[in-house]
Amino acid sequence: MSVLPDLHLHYVQACQNLSQPENPFIARVLQEADKNDEISTKGITLKLAGNNHLVPVPRVTDDDLGVLVSVLGQAAFVTGLDLAYNLLTDAGAKTMATFLQSNQSLVHLRMTGNKIGNQGGMFFASMLKINSALKKLDLGDCDVGLKCLISTAIALTQNKSLKAINLNRPLLSSQQEETTVHIARMLRSNSSLVELHLGKHGMKNFGVERLCDALYENSSLRYLDLSCNNITCDGVKFLGELLKKNQTLEILDLEANRIEDVGAIYLSEALATRNRSLKALSVVSNNITGKGLVALAQAMHSNMTLSHIYIWGNKLDRSTCEAFSELLAVERLQLGCTDVAPYKVDGQVLLAELSHGLAKHRYWSPRCAAAAPGAANASLQILAVSEYL
């Protein structure tokens, strides 16, 4: 029986060898990992996110990361690394990307919310051309730009292992939709990517049209996140036509766009008549009134596949309240699968907001450690690959 390495001991020795002071946060996480009995059978994820609500932590720096990767080089049982919201820069990105060029054990890396710019992002793009083990990469809310996104799209035409990538909120000028063209071109040839996050890209209807054209030829993508863009009903018309033919997409996130009633009706027509693959839809905060929301509710009566729908932040009139109350009453929709719940005032049905959504825990961790991720983070229920994105 092989003896597993002592992560904390290796870390202390590496700090001494590299003349780097120990980070107490890293030391504590490694000590806890050493006590994990499932290391040898399941592998572990080191959770070193710097935005811990429960216990303030000294955030991980570029120098800290240099020591950590020297430890990980001897720990094949570490399969995930969460470094979100730390103090990492392009130098840390280079350290991590260089490590991953030869590492074959890490399958998930989360770098969300670090100050990684174009140069750092380019290191990861180059790594993706070489690495054949990584399955999930999160570069959301970093400061990557146009060059990084184009290089990443090109790399993913070659990479056959990555299943999920988060590219939310890059730093782009308001006129740059060139990235969408390259991402669309990648989707035509990539057959491994299951989950793609393109939130806060400044995407307009032109970009949606390019993506939809590509997705007619793609049979692997199951989760498409287009939240917080500039998509209107004209862009959703392309999505509606795509949904009539695409039988692969299972999650579509359109939160915080401006699709309005016309866009909601385009979606409802596709869902009511042709699409039988979509399981979750978010149209939160899209300036939709009762006309569009009732159309979506009616579509659910004929479409038995769509199980999760999120509508809060729109104009919930009496007809909306009654339509969604009916869906819940006949158990066509479960309370854990939507973000509204009915209640009555003077005999009138109203809707209250529930803290549910597709990815409520993407940017924060629940203060209560016992909080169940299921309904509050529905993408986990539908797509297992979403676990850390």
Short mmCIF file of C-alpha atoms in Angstrom, two decimals:
data_model
loop_
_atom_site.label_atom_id
_atom_site.label_comp_id
_atom_site.label_asym_id
_atom_site.label_seq_id
_atom_site.Cartn_x
_atom_site.Cartn_y
_atom_site.Cartn_z
CA MET A 1 0.00 0.00 0.00
CA SER A 2 1.49 3.32 -1.08
CA VAL A 3 1.90 6.08 1.47
CA LEU A 4 0.29 9.37 0.46
CA PRO A 5 2.46 12.49 0.62
CA ASP A 6 2.01 14.81 3.60
CA LEU A 7 0.83 17.99 1.87
CA HIS A 8 1.43 20.26 4.85
CA LEU A 9 4.90 18.88 5.50
CA HIS A 10 5.84 19.32 1.85
CA TYR A 11 4.51 22.87 1.96
CA VAL A 12 6.58 23.78 5.02
CA GLN A 13 9.69 22.32 3.42
CA ALA A 14 9.03 24.11 0.11
CA CYS A 15 8.61 27.44 1.90
CA GLN A 16 11.97 26.90 3.60
CA ASN A 17 13.68 25.87 0.37
CA LEU A 18 12.31 28.88 -1.52
CA SER A 19 12.76 31.33 1.39
CA GLN A 20 9.06 32.15 1.23
CA PRO A 21 7.02 32.81 4.42
CA GLU A 22 4.16 30.40 5.02
CA ASN A 23 0.65 31.56 4.23
CA PRO A 24 -1.45 30.39 7.21
CA PHE A 25 -4.52 29.99 5.01
CA ILE A 26 -2.74 27.59 2.65
CA ALA A 27 -1.17 25.76 5.58
CA ARG A 28 -4.56 25.21 7.25
CA VAL A 29 -6.23 23.97 4.04
CA LEU A 30 -3.37 21.51 3.44
CA GLN A 31 -3.56 20.25 7.03
CA GLU A 32 -7.28 19.60 6.60
CA ALA A 33 -6.65 17.86 3.28
CA ASP A 34 -4.14 15.53 4.96
CA LYS A 35 -6.97 14.31 7.21
CA ASN A 36 -9.26 13.50 4.28
CA ASP A 37 -9.77 9.73 4.10
CA GLU A 38 -11.07 9.86 0.51
CA ILE A 39 -7.87 11.26 -1.01
CA SER A 40 -6.69 7.95 -2.43
CA THR A 41 -10.06 6.93 -3.89
CA LYS A 42 -11.75 10.12 -5.10
CA GLY A 43 -9.12 12.82 -5.18
CA ILE A 44 -9.66 16.22 -3.57
CA THR A 45 -10.20 19.86 -4.44
CA LEU A 46 -8.15 22.40 -2.51
CA LYS A 47 -10.52 25.28 -1.76
CA LEU A 48 -8.35 28.36 -1.45
CA ALA A 49 -10.87 31.01 -2.51
CA GLY A 50 -10.10 34.37 -0.96
CA ASN A 51 -13.72 35.50 -0.52
CA ASN A 52 -14.57 33.34 2.48
CA HIS A 53 -17.52 34.90 4.32
CA LEU A 54 -17.13 32.78 7.41
CA VAL A 55 -13.43 33.19 8.16
CA PRO A 56 -11.33 36.12 6.85
CA VAL A 57 -8.20 34.70 5.22
CA PRO A 58 -4.83 36.06 4.02
CA ARG A 59 -5.29 35.92 0.26
CA VAL A 60 -2.98 33.91 -1.97
CA THR A 61 -0.29 35.92 -3.80
CA ASP A 62 1.88 35.13 -6.84
CA ASP A 63 4.74 34.14 -4.52
CA ASP A 64 2.45 31.85 -2.51
CA LEU A 65 1.36 30.16 -5.73
CA GLY A 66 4.97 29.47 -6.73
CA VAL A 67 5.41 27.43 -3.55
CA LEU A 68 2.02 25.73 -3.86
CA VAL A 69 2.63 24.37 -7.36
CA SER A 70 5.89 22.80 -6.17
CA VAL A 71 3.79 20.87 -3.64
CA LEU A 72 1.12 19.94 -6.19
CA GLY A 73 3.77 18.46 -8.43
CA GLN A 74 4.03 15.63 -5.88
CA ALA A 75 0.29 15.28 -5.27
CA ALA A 76 -1.50 13.55 -8.12
CA PHE A 77 -4.54 13.06 -5.87
CA VAL A 78 -5.26 16.83 -5.96
CA THR A 79 -7.69 17.04 -8.87
CA GLY A 80 -9.19 20.49 -8.28
CA LEU A 81 -7.86 23.89 -7.25
CA ASP A 82 -10.06 26.86 -6.36
CA LEU A 83 -8.04 30.11 -6.27
CA ALA A 84 -10.92 32.54 -6.82
CA TYR A 85 -10.75 36.11 -5.54
CA ASN A 86 -7.14 36.17 -4.45
CA LEU A 87 -4.27 38.54 -5.29
CA LEU A 88 -2.97 36.72 -8.34
CA THR A 89 -1.70 38.63 -11.38
CA ASP A 90 -0.17 37.77 -14.75
CA ALA A 91 2.88 36.38 -12.93
CA GLY A 92 0.70 33.91 -11.04
CA ALA A 93 -1.09 33.00 -14.26
CA LYS A 94 2.26 32.20 -15.87
CA THR A 95 3.23 30.02 -12.90
CA MET A 96 -0.05 28.10 -13.05
CA ALA A 97 -0.15 27.74 -16.83
CA THR A 98 3.46 26.53 -16.94
CA PHE A 99 2.66 23.95 -14.26
CA LEU A 100 -0.35 22.70 -16.24
CA GLN A 101 1.68 22.18 -19.40
CA SER A 102 3.14 19.06 -17.82
CA ASN A 103 0.60 18.22 -15.10
CA GLN A 104 -1.93 15.51 -15.95
CA SER A 105 -3.81 15.20 -12.64
CA LEU A 106 -5.53 18.58 -12.17
CA VAL A 107 -8.92 18.54 -13.91
CA HIS A 108 -10.45 21.71 -12.49
CA LEU A 109 -8.97 25.18 -12.03
CA ARG A 110 -10.87 28.22 -10.80
CA MET A 111 -9.14 31.61 -11.13
CA THR A 112 -12.24 33.82 -10.92
CA GLY A 113 -11.85 37.39 -9.78
CA ASN A 114 -8.07 37.68 -9.90
CA LYS A 115 -6.19 40.54 -11.58
CA ILE A 116 -5.16 38.46 -14.56
CA GLY A 117 -4.87 40.55 -17.71
CA ASN A 118 -4.35 39.81 -21.37
CA GLN A 119 -0.81 38.56 -20.89
CA GLY A 120 -1.82 36.15 -18.14
CA GLY A 121 -4.77 34.95 -20.18
CA MET A 122 -2.48 34.28 -23.13
CA PHE A 123 -0.44 31.91 -20.94
CA PHE A 124 -3.60 29.87 -20.30
CA ALA A 125 -4.51 29.90 -24.00
CA SER A 126 -1.07 28.49 -24.86
CA MET A 127 -1.45 25.89 -22.11
CA LEU A 128 -4.76 24.67 -23.58
CA LYS A 129 -2.94 23.71 -26.78
CA ILE A 130 -0.75 21.31 -24.79
CA ASN A 131 -2.69 20.12 -21.73
CA SER A 132 -4.95 17.11 -22.27
CA ALA A 133 -6.24 16.62 -18.73
CA LEU A 134 -7.97 19.84 -17.66
CA LYS A 135 -11.75 19.64 -17.93
CA LYS A 136 -12.90 22.89 -16.27
CA LEU A 137 -11.28 26.32 -16.45
CA ASP A 138 -12.75 29.43 -14.84
CA LEU A 139 -11.31 32.78 -15.93
CA GLY A 140 -14.49 34.72 -15.24
CA ASP A 141 -14.24 38.24 -13.79
CA CYS A 142 -10.54 38.49 -14.52
CA ASP A 143 -9.23 41.33 -16.68
CA VAL A 144 -8.51 39.37 -19.84
CA GLY A 145 -9.08 41.17 -23.14
CA LEU A 146 -9.59 40.73 -26.86
CA LYS A 147 -6.29 38.99 -27.66
CA CYS A 148 -6.76 36.46 -24.87
CA LEU A 149 -10.30 35.58 -25.94
CA ILE A 150 -9.30 35.12 -29.58
CA SER A 151 -6.29 32.99 -28.61
CA THR A 152 -8.46 30.90 -26.27
CA ALA A 153 -11.01 30.30 -29.03
CA ILE A 154 -8.23 29.22 -31.40
CA ALA A 155 -6.77 26.92 -28.73
CA LEU A 156 -10.16 25.27 -28.21
CA THR A 157 -10.30 24.29 -31.87
CA GLN A 158 -7.37 21.98 -31.01
CA ASN A 159 -8.11 21.05 -27.39
CA LYS A 160 -10.18 17.87 -27.07
CA SER A 161 -10.44 17.57 -23.29
CA LEU A 162 -11.85 20.81 -21.85
CA LYS A 163 -15.55 20.50 -21.07
CA ALA A 164 -16.36 23.79 -19.32
CA ILE A 165 -14.95 27.30 -19.54
CA ASN A 166 -16.02 30.55 -17.91
CA LEU A 167 -15.00 33.69 -19.81
CA ASN A 168 -17.44 36.10 -18.13
CA ARG A 169 -16.70 39.83 -17.91
CA PRO A 170 -13.59 40.36 -20.01
CA LEU A 171 -12.31 43.90 -20.57
CA LEU A 172 -13.61 44.79 -24.03
CA SER A 173 -14.50 48.05 -25.71
CA SER A 174 -18.19 48.59 -26.37
CA GLN A 175 -17.71 47.98 -30.10
CA GLN A 176 -15.81 44.69 -29.91
CA GLU A 177 -17.93 41.76 -31.06
CA GLU A 178 -15.01 40.25 -32.93
CA THR A 179 -14.57 37.75 -30.10
CA THR A 180 -17.99 36.24 -30.78
CA VAL A 181 -17.01 35.53 -34.38
CA HIS A 182 -13.95 33.58 -33.22
CA ILE A 183 -15.89 31.74 -30.51
CA ALA A 184 -18.57 30.81 -33.03
CA ARG A 185 -15.91 29.49 -35.40
CA MET A 186 -14.52 27.40 -32.55
CA LEU A 187 -17.96 25.94 -31.76
CA ARG A 188 -18.27 24.64 -35.31
CA SER A 189 -15.26 22.34 -34.85
CA ASN A 190 -15.09 21.74 -31.08
CA SER A 191 -16.82 18.52 -30.03
CA SER A 192 -15.87 18.37 -26.34
CA LEU A 193 -17.07 21.64 -24.78
CA VAL A 194 -20.24 21.14 -22.75
CA GLU A 195 -20.48 24.44 -20.85
CA LEU A 196 -19.69 27.96 -22.05
CA HIS A 197 -20.07 31.21 -20.09
CA LEU A 198 -20.06 34.44 -22.12
CA GLY A 199 -21.70 36.82 -19.65
CA LYS A 200 -20.90 40.56 -19.72
CA HIS A 201 -19.33 40.49 -23.19
CA GLY A 202 -21.31 43.45 -24.50
CA MET A 203 -22.82 41.00 -26.97
CA LYS A 204 -25.50 42.32 -29.30
CA ASN A 205 -27.83 40.63 -31.77
CA PHE A 206 -25.05 40.25 -34.36
CA GLY A 207 -23.05 38.13 -31.90
CA VAL A 208 -26.07 35.97 -31.04
CA GLU A 209 -26.70 35.33 -34.72
CA ARG A 210 -23.09 34.18 -35.21
CA LEU A 211 -23.32 31.82 -32.21
CA CYS A 212 -26.62 30.36 -33.38
CA ASP A 213 -25.27 29.74 -36.88
CA ALA A 214 -22.40 27.78 -35.33
CA LEU A 215 -24.61 25.82 -32.92
CA TYR A 216 -26.56 24.28 -35.79
CA GLU A 217 -23.36 22.32 -36.43
CA ASN A 218 -22.43 21.68 -32.78
CA SER A 219 -23.76 18.64 -30.93
CA SER A 220 -21.87 18.85 -27.62
CA LEU A 221 -22.72 22.19 -25.97
CA ARG A 222 -25.36 21.78 -23.28
CA TYR A 223 -25.03 24.96 -21.16
CA LEU A 224 -24.90 28.41 -22.79
CA ASP A 225 -24.62 31.48 -20.56
CA LEU A 226 -25.35 34.78 -22.32
CA SER A 227 -26.31 36.74 -19.21
CA CYS A 228 -25.73 40.47 -18.77
CA ASN A 229 -25.37 41.32 -22.46
CA ASN A 230 -27.17 43.66 -24.86
CA ILE A 231 -29.44 41.09 -26.48
CA THR A 232 -32.89 42.22 -27.61
CA CYS A 233 -35.87 40.41 -29.13
CA ASP A 234 -34.19 40.43 -32.56
CA GLY A 235 -31.31 38.38 -31.15
CA VAL A 236 -33.67 36.02 -29.35
CA LYS A 237 -35.43 35.35 -32.65
CA PHE A 238 -32.25 33.56 -33.76
CA LEU A 239 -32.22 31.60 -30.48
CA GLY A 240 -35.86 30.64 -30.96
CA GLU A 241 -35.16 29.26 -34.42
CA LEU A 242 -32.12 27.41 -33.08
CA LEU A 243 -34.15 25.81 -30.28
CA LYS A 244 -36.59 24.42 -32.85
CA LYS A 245 -33.79 22.29 -34.32
CA ASN A 246 -31.09 21.98 -31.65
CA GLN A 247 -31.57 18.89 -29.48
CA THR A 248 -28.46 19.34 -27.32
CA LEU A 249 -28.80 22.55 -25.26
CA GLU A 250 -30.16 21.89 -21.79
CA ILE A 251 -29.50 25.20 -19.99
CA LEU A 252 -29.91 28.69 -21.47
CA ASP A 253 -29.15 31.74 -19.32
CA LEU A 254 -30.43 35.05 -20.71
CA GLU A 255 -30.55 36.92 -17.41
CA ALA A 256 -30.18 40.72 -17.52
CA ASN A 257 -30.67 41.30 -21.24
CA ARG A 258 -33.64 43.11 -22.82
CA ILE A 259 -35.63 40.52 -24.72
CA GLU A 260 -39.05 41.94 -23.66
CA ASP A 261 -42.38 40.33 -24.56
CA VAL A 262 -41.54 39.69 -28.21
CA GLY A 263 -38.39 37.78 -27.26
CA ALA A 264 -40.23 35.77 -24.60
CA ILE A 265 -42.86 34.81 -27.16
CA TYR A 266 -40.18 33.67 -29.63
CA LEU A 267 -38.82 31.37 -26.92
CA SER A 268 -42.25 30.13 -25.84
CA GLU A 269 -43.19 29.21 -29.42
CA ALA A 270 -40.04 27.13 -29.82
CA LEU A 271 -40.52 25.44 -26.46
CA ALA A 272 -44.20 24.73 -26.98
CA THR A 273 -43.92 23.25 -30.44
CA ARG A 274 -40.50 21.82 -31.27
CA ASN A 275 -37.84 21.83 -28.57
CA ARG A 276 -37.65 18.88 -26.19
CA SER A 277 -34.11 19.19 -24.85
CA LEU A 278 -34.00 22.45 -22.86
CA LYS A 279 -34.34 21.80 -19.13
CA ALA A 280 -33.60 25.22 -17.63
CA LEU A 281 -34.25 28.77 -18.80
CA SER A 282 -33.47 32.06 -17.07
CA VAL A 283 -35.08 35.27 -18.33
CA VAL A 284 -34.55 37.21 -15.09
CA SER A 285 -34.57 41.01 -15.49
CA ASN A 286 -35.48 41.25 -19.17
CA ASN A 287 -38.28 43.87 -19.12
CA ILE A 288 -40.91 41.22 -19.84
CA THR A 289 -44.54 41.94 -18.94
CA GLY A 290 -47.42 39.57 -18.29
CA LYS A 291 -47.94 38.91 -22.00
CA GLY A 292 -44.52 37.34 -22.46
CA LEU A 293 -44.38 35.63 -19.06
CA VAL A 294 -47.79 34.02 -19.49
CA ALA A 295 -46.70 32.73 -22.90
CA LEU A 296 -43.71 31.01 -21.25
CA ALA A 297 -45.97 29.56 -18.55
CA GLN A 298 -48.37 28.20 -21.17
CA ALA A 299 -45.48 26.63 -23.06
CA MET A 300 -44.64 24.60 -19.97
CA HIS A 301 -48.06 22.92 -20.11
CA SER A 302 -47.20 21.36 -23.47
CA ASN A 303 -43.45 20.99 -22.94
CA MET A 304 -42.72 18.41 -20.24
CA THR A 305 -38.92 18.65 -20.53
CA LEU A 306 -38.42 22.21 -19.28
CA SER A 307 -38.24 21.80 -15.51
CA HIS A 308 -36.49 24.99 -14.28
CA ILE A 309 -37.53 28.55 -15.14
CA TYR A 310 -36.47 31.84 -13.54
CA ILE A 311 -38.48 35.04 -14.12
CA TRP A 312 -37.89 37.47 -11.23
CA GLY A 313 -37.00 41.07 -12.05
CA ASN A 314 -39.62 41.37 -14.79
CA LYS A 315 -43.07 43.02 -14.63
CA LEU A 316 -45.09 40.44 -12.73
CA ASP A 317 -48.71 41.46 -13.23
CA ARG A 318 -51.84 39.63 -12.06
CA SER A 319 -51.91 37.32 -15.11
CA THR A 320 -48.28 36.30 -14.46
CA CYS A 321 -48.99 35.57 -10.81
CA GLU A 322 -51.99 33.43 -11.67
CA ALA A 323 -50.19 31.54 -14.46
CA PHE A 324 -47.18 30.59 -12.36
CA SER A 325 -49.31 29.88 -9.32
CA GLU A 326 -51.25 27.40 -11.45
CA LEU A 327 -48.03 25.72 -12.66
CA LEU A 328 -47.00 25.21 -9.04
CA ALA A 329 -50.47 24.11 -7.91
CA VAL A 330 -50.70 21.32 -10.50
CA GLU A 331 -47.05 20.41 -9.77
CA ARG A 332 -45.96 21.06 -13.34
CA LEU A 333 -43.35 23.31 -11.71
CA GLN A 334 -41.67 22.59 -8.37
CA LEU A 335 -40.84 25.32 -5.84
CA GLY A 336 -37.19 24.28 -5.93
CA CYS A 337 -37.07 24.80 -9.69
CA THR A 338 -38.09 28.44 -9.95
CA ASP A 339 -37.40 31.75 -8.23
CA VAL A 340 -40.99 32.67 -7.34
CA ALA A 341 -43.53 31.40 -4.81
CA PRO A 342 -47.24 32.33 -4.60
CA TYR A 343 -48.98 33.92 -1.64
CA LYS A 344 -52.33 35.64 -1.20
CA VAL A 345 -53.31 39.10 0.00
CA ASP A 346 -57.05 39.83 0.27
CA GLY A 347 -57.73 36.88 -2.01
CA GLN A 348 -55.35 38.06 -4.73
CA VAL A 349 -52.47 35.83 -5.80
CA LEU A 350 -49.03 37.47 -5.72
CA LEU A 351 -45.52 36.12 -6.25
CA ALA A 352 -42.60 36.43 -3.83
CA GLU A 353 -38.96 35.99 -4.77
CA LEU A 354 -37.13 32.81 -3.84
CA SER A 355 -33.33 32.79 -3.59
CA HIS A 356 -32.98 30.29 -6.40
CA GLY A 357 -31.26 30.51 -9.74
CA LEU A 358 -28.98 28.85 -12.24
CA ALA A 359 -25.75 29.82 -10.49
CA LYS A 360 -26.39 31.68 -7.25
CA HIS A 361 -23.15 30.41 -5.72
CA ARG A 362 -20.88 31.29 -8.63
CA TYR A 363 -19.64 34.47 -7.00
CA TRP A 364 -20.25 33.83 -3.32
CA SER A 365 -20.37 31.00 -0.80
CA PRO A 366 -23.40 30.56 1.47
CA ARG A 367 -22.81 31.84 4.99
CA CYS A 368 -24.49 28.73 6.34
CA ALA A 369 -22.21 25.77 5.71
CA ALA A 370 -25.26 23.49 5.72
CA ALA A 371 -26.92 25.29 2.78
CA ALA A 372 -27.87 22.78 0.11
CA PRO A 373 -26.64 23.78 -3.38
CA GLY A 374 -29.41 22.00 -5.26
CA ALA A 375 -32.25 24.44 -5.86
CA ALA A 376 -30.22 27.55 -5.14
CA ASN A 377 -27.70 26.58 -7.82
CA ALA A 378 -29.77 24.59 -10.26
CA SER A 379 -27.05 24.05 -12.84
CA LEU A 380 -25.46 21.57 -10.42
CA GLN A 381 -28.56 19.38 -10.61
CA ILE A 382 -28.73 19.41 -14.39
CA LEU A 383 -25.07 19.34 -15.46
CA ALA A 384 -22.49 17.75 -13.19
CA VAL A 385 -19.69 19.50 -15.07
CA SER A 386 -20.93 22.77 -13.55
CA GLU A 387 -19.86 21.79 -10.05
CA TYR A 388 -17.18 24.43 -9.60
CA LEU A 389 -18.07 27.01 -12.25
#
